[in-house]
mmCIF file of C-alpha atoms and ligand atoms in Angstrom:
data_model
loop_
_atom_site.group_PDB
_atom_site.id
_atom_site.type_symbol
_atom_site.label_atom_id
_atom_site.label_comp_id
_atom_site.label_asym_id
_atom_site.label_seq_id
_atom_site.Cartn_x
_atom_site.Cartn_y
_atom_site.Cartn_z
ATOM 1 C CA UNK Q 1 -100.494 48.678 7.052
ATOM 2 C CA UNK Q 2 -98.515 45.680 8.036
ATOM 3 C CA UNK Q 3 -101.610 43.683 6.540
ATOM 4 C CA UNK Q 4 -101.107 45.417 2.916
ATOM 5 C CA UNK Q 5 -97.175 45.470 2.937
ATOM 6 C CA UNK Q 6 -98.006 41.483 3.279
ATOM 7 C CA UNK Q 7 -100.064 41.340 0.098
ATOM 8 C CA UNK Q 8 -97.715 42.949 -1.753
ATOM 9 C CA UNK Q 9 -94.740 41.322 -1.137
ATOM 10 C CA UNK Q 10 -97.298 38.111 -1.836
ATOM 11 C CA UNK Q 11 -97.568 39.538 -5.311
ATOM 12 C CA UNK Q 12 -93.809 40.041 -5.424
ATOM 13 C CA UNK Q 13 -93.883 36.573 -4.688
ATOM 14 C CA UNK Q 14 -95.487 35.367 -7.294
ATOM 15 C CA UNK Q 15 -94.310 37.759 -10.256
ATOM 16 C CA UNK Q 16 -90.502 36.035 -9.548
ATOM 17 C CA UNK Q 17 -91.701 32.175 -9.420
ATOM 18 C CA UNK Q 18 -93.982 33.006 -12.579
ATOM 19 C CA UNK Q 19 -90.698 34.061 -14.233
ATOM 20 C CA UNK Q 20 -87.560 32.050 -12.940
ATOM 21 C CA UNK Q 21 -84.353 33.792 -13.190
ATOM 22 C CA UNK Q 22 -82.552 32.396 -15.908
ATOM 23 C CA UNK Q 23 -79.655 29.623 -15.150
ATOM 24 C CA UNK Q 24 -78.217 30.300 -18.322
ATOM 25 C CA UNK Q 25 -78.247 33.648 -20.049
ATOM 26 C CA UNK Q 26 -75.091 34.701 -23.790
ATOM 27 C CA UNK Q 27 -76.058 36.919 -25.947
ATOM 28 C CA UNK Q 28 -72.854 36.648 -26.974
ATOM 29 C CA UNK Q 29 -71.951 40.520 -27.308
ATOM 30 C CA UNK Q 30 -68.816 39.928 -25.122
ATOM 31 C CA UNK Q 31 -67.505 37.539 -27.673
ATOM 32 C CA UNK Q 32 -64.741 38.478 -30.052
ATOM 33 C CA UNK Q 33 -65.463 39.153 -33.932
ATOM 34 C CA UNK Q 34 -63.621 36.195 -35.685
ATOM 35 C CA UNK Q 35 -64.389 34.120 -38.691
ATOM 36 C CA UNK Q 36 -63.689 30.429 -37.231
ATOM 37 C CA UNK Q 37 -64.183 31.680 -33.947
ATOM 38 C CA UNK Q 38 -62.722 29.123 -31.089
ATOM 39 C CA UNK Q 39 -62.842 31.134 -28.330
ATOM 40 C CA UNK Q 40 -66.155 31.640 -26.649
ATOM 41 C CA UNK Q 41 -67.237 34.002 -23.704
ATOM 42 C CA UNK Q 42 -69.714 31.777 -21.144
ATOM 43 C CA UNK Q 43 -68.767 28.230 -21.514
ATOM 44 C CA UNK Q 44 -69.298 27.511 -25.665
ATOM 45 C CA UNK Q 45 -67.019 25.136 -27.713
ATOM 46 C CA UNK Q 46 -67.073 23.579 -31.113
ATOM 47 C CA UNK Q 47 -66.515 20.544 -32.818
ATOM 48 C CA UNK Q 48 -66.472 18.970 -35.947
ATOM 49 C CA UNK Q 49 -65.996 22.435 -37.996
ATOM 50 C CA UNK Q 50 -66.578 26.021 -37.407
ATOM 51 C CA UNK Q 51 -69.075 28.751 -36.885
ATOM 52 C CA UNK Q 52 -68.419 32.446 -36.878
ATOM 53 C CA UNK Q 53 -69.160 35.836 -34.583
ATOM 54 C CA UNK Q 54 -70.134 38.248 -36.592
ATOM 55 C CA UNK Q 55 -72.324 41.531 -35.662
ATOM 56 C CA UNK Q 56 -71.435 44.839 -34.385
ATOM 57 C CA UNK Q 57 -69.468 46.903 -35.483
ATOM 58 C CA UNK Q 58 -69.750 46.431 -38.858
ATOM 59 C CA UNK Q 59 -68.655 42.874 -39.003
ATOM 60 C CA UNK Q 60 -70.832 41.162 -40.969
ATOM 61 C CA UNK Q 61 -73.654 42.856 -39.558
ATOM 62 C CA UNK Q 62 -76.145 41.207 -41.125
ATOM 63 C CA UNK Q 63 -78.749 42.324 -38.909
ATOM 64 C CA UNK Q 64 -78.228 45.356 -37.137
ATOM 65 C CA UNK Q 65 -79.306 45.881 -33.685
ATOM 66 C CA UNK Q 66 -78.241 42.863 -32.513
ATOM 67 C CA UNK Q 67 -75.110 43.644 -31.244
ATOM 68 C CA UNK Q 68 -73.027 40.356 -31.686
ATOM 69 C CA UNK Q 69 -74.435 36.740 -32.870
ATOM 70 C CA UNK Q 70 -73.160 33.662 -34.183
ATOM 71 C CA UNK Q 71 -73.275 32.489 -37.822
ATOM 72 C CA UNK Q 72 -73.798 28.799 -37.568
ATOM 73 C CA UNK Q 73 -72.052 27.814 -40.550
ATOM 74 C CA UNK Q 74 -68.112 29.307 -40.362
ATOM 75 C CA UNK Q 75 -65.697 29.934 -43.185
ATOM 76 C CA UNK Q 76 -64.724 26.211 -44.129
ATOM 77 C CA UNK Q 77 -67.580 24.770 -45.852
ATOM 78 C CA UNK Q 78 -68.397 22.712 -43.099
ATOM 79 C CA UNK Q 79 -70.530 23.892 -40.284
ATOM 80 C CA UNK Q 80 -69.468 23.378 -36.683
ATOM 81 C CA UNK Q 81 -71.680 21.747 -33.696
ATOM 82 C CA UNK Q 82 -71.803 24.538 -31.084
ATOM 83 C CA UNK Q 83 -72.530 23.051 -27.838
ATOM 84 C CA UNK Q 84 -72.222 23.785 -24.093
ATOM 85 C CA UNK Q 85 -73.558 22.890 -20.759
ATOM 86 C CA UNK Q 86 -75.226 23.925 -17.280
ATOM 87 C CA UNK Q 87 -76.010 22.007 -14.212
ATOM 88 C CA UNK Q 88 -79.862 21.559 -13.616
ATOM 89 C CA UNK Q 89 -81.808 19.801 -10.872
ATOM 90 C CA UNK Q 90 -82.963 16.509 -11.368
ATOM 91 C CA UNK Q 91 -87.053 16.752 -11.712
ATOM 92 C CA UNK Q 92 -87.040 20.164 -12.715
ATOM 93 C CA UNK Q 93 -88.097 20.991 -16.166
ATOM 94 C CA UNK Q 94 -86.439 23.784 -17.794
ATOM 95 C CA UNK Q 95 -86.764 26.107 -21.380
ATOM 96 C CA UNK Q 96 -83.909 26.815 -23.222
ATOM 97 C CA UNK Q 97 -85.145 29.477 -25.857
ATOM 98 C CA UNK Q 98 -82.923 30.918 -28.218
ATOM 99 C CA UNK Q 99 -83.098 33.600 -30.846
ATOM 100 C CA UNK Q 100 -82.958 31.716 -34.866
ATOM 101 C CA UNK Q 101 -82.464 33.902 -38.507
ATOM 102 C CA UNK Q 102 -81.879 32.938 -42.015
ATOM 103 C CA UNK Q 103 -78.330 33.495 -43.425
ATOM 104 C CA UNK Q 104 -79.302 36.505 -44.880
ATOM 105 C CA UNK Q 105 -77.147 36.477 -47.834
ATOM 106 C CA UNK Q 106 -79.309 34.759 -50.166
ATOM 107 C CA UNK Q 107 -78.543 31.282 -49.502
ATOM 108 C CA UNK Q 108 -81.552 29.643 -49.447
ATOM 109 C CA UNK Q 109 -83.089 27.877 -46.315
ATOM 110 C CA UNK Q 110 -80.856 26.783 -43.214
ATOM 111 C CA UNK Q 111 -81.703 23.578 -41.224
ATOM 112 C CA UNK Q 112 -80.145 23.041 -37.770
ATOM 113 C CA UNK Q 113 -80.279 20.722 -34.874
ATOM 114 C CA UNK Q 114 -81.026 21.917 -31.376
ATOM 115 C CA UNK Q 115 -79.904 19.817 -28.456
ATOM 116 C CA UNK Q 116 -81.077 19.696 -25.295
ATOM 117 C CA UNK Q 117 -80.423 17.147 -22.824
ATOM 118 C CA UNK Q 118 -81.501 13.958 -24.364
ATOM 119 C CA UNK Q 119 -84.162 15.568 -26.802
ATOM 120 C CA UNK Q 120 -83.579 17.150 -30.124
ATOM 121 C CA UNK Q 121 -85.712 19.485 -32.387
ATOM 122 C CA UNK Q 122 -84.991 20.212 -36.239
ATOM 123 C CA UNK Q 123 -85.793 23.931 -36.968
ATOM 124 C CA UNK Q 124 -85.847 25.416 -40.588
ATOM 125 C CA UNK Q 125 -84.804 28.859 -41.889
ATOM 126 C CA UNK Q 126 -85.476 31.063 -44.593
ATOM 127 C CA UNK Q 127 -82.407 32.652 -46.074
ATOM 128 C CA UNK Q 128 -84.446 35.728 -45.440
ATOM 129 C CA UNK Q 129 -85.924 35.283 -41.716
ATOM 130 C CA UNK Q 130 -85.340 37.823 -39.154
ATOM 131 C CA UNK Q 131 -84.505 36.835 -35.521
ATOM 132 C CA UNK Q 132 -87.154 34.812 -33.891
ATOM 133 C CA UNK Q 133 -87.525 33.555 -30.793
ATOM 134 C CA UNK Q 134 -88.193 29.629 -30.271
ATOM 135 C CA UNK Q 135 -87.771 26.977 -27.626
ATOM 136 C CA UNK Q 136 -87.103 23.560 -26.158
ATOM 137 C CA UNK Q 137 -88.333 21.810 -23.135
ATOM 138 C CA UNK Q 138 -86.343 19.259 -20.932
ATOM 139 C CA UNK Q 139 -87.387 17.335 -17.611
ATOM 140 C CA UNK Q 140 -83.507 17.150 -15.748
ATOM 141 C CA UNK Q 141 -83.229 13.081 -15.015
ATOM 142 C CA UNK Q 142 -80.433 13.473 -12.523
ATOM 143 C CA UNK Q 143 -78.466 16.463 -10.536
ATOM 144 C CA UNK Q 144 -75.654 17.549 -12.887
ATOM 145 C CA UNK Q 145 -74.159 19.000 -16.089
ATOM 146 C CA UNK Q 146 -76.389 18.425 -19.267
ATOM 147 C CA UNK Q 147 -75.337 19.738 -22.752
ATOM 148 C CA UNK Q 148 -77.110 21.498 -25.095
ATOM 149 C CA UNK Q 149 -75.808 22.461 -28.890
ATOM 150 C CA UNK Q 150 -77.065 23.725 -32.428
ATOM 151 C CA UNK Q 151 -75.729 22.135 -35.445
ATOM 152 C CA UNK Q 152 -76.048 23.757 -38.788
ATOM 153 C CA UNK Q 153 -76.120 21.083 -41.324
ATOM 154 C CA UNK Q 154 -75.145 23.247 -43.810
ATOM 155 C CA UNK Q 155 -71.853 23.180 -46.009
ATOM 156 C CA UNK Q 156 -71.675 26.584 -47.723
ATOM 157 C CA UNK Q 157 -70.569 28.876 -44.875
ATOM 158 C CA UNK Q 158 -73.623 30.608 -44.371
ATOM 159 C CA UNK Q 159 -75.279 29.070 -41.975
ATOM 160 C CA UNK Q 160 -78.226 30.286 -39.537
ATOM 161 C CA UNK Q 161 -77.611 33.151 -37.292
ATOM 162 C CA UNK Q 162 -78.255 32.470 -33.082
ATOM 163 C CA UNK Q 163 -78.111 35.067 -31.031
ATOM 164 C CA UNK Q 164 -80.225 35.332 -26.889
ATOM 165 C CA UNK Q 165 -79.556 31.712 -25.626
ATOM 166 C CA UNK Q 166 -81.370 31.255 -22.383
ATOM 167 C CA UNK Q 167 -82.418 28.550 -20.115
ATOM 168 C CA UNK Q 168 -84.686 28.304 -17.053
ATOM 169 C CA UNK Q 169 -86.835 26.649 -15.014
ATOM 170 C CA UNK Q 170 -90.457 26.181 -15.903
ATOM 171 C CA UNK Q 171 -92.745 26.868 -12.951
ATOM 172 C CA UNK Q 172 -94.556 23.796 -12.325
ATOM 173 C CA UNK Q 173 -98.577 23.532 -12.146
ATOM 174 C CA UNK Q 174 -98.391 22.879 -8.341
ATOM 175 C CA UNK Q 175 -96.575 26.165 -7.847
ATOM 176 C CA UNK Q 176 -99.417 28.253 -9.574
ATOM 177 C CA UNK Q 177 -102.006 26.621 -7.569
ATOM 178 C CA UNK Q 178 -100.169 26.832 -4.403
ATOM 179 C CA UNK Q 179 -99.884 31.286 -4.709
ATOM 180 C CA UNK Q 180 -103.175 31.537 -6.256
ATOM 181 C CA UNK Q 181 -104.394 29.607 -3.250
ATOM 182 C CA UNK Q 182 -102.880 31.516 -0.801
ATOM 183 C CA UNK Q 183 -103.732 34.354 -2.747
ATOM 184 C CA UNK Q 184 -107.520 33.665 -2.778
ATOM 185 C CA UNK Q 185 -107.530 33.111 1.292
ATOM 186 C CA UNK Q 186 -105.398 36.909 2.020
ATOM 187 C CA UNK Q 187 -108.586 38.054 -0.423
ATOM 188 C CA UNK Q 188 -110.962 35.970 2.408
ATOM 189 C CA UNK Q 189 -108.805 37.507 5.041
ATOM 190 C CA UNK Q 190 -108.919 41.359 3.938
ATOM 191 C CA UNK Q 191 -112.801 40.459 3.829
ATOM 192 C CA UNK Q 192 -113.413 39.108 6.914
ATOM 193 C CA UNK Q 193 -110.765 42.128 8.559
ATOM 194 C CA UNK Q 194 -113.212 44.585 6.824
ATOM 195 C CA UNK Q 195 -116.205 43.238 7.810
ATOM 196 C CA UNK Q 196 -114.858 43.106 11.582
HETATM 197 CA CA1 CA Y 201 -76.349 39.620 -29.452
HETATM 198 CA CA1 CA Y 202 -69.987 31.882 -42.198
HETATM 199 CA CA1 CA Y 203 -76.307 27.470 -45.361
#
């Protein structure tokens, strides 16, 4: 009995390093509905322009079901850099994925910049693109608070909708090979314990 309450809190084990809780997690449906929205739930700021929160209810829903989600590209004509930051661990590398539409208003394609510690990654969307989910990978160089931003480089006030921002830590090769090892020897163990 002990023997199998063992194994399965082994399995526990590695279920929760094979998906790291998140250290960052907005989905921004605590924010406030505002057109040249400044203040942020969870750390966000913005520079340089604006961008809006839009959503439910019937705000500027533009894509219902998605409770509340920012339009990169505010009410000004000039798109705002979004950015924000959490403390990694130096070494560790770490996914920030995020949730990217079109404008949805027939605006043709959006193009914005997603920052992540020092790397960047362009990402293009149709005017008519649903939510989907991509991502960016950094290695943490030092212990400490590193930024990470989208910029909409539009200029038309309909920018690219973000909604789910998360980041965590990517389990590491080593990690896998360490539980699967131990794994393998319980299975050598429960073998040999039958076979005695
Ligand atoms: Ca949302
Ligand atoms: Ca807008
Ligand atoms: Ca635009």
């Amino acid at each position: 009995m002990v023997f199998k309450k063992f194994v399965i809190a082994a399995a526990l084990l590695c279920a929760s390093a094979a998906q790291a809780a998140p250290v960052f997690a907005d989905n921004f449906d605590t924010d406030t509905l505002a057109l040249n929205a400044t203040n942020f739930h969870g750390g966000w700021a913005v520079a340089g322009g604006t961008v809006d929160v839009i959503g439910a209810p019937g705000f500027y829903d533009l894509l219902p079901g998605n409770g509340r989600y920012v339009d990169l590209d505010g009410s000004t004509n000039r798109a705002g850099l979004l950015f924000n930051s959490v403390a990694l661990t130096s070494g560790v590398t770490y996914k920030l994925s995020f949730d990217l539409a079109g404008n949805n208003r027939n605006a043709g394609k959006d193009t914005v910049e997603v920052g992540f510690g020092s790397g960047s990654q362009v990402f293009t969307r149709s005017a008519s693109d649903g939510f989907q989910t991509f991502s960016l990978i950094y290695t943490a160089t030092s212990t400490g608070l590193v930024g990470f931003s989208f910029a909409d480089q539009g200029r038309d006030s309909q920018g690219a909708l973000l909604d789910n921002v998360t980041i965590a830590a990517v389990p590491e090769p080593e990690t896998y090979g360490m539980l699967l090892g131990g794994l393998a020897l319980l299975g050598v163990v429960a073998r040999r314990r039958r076979q005695g």
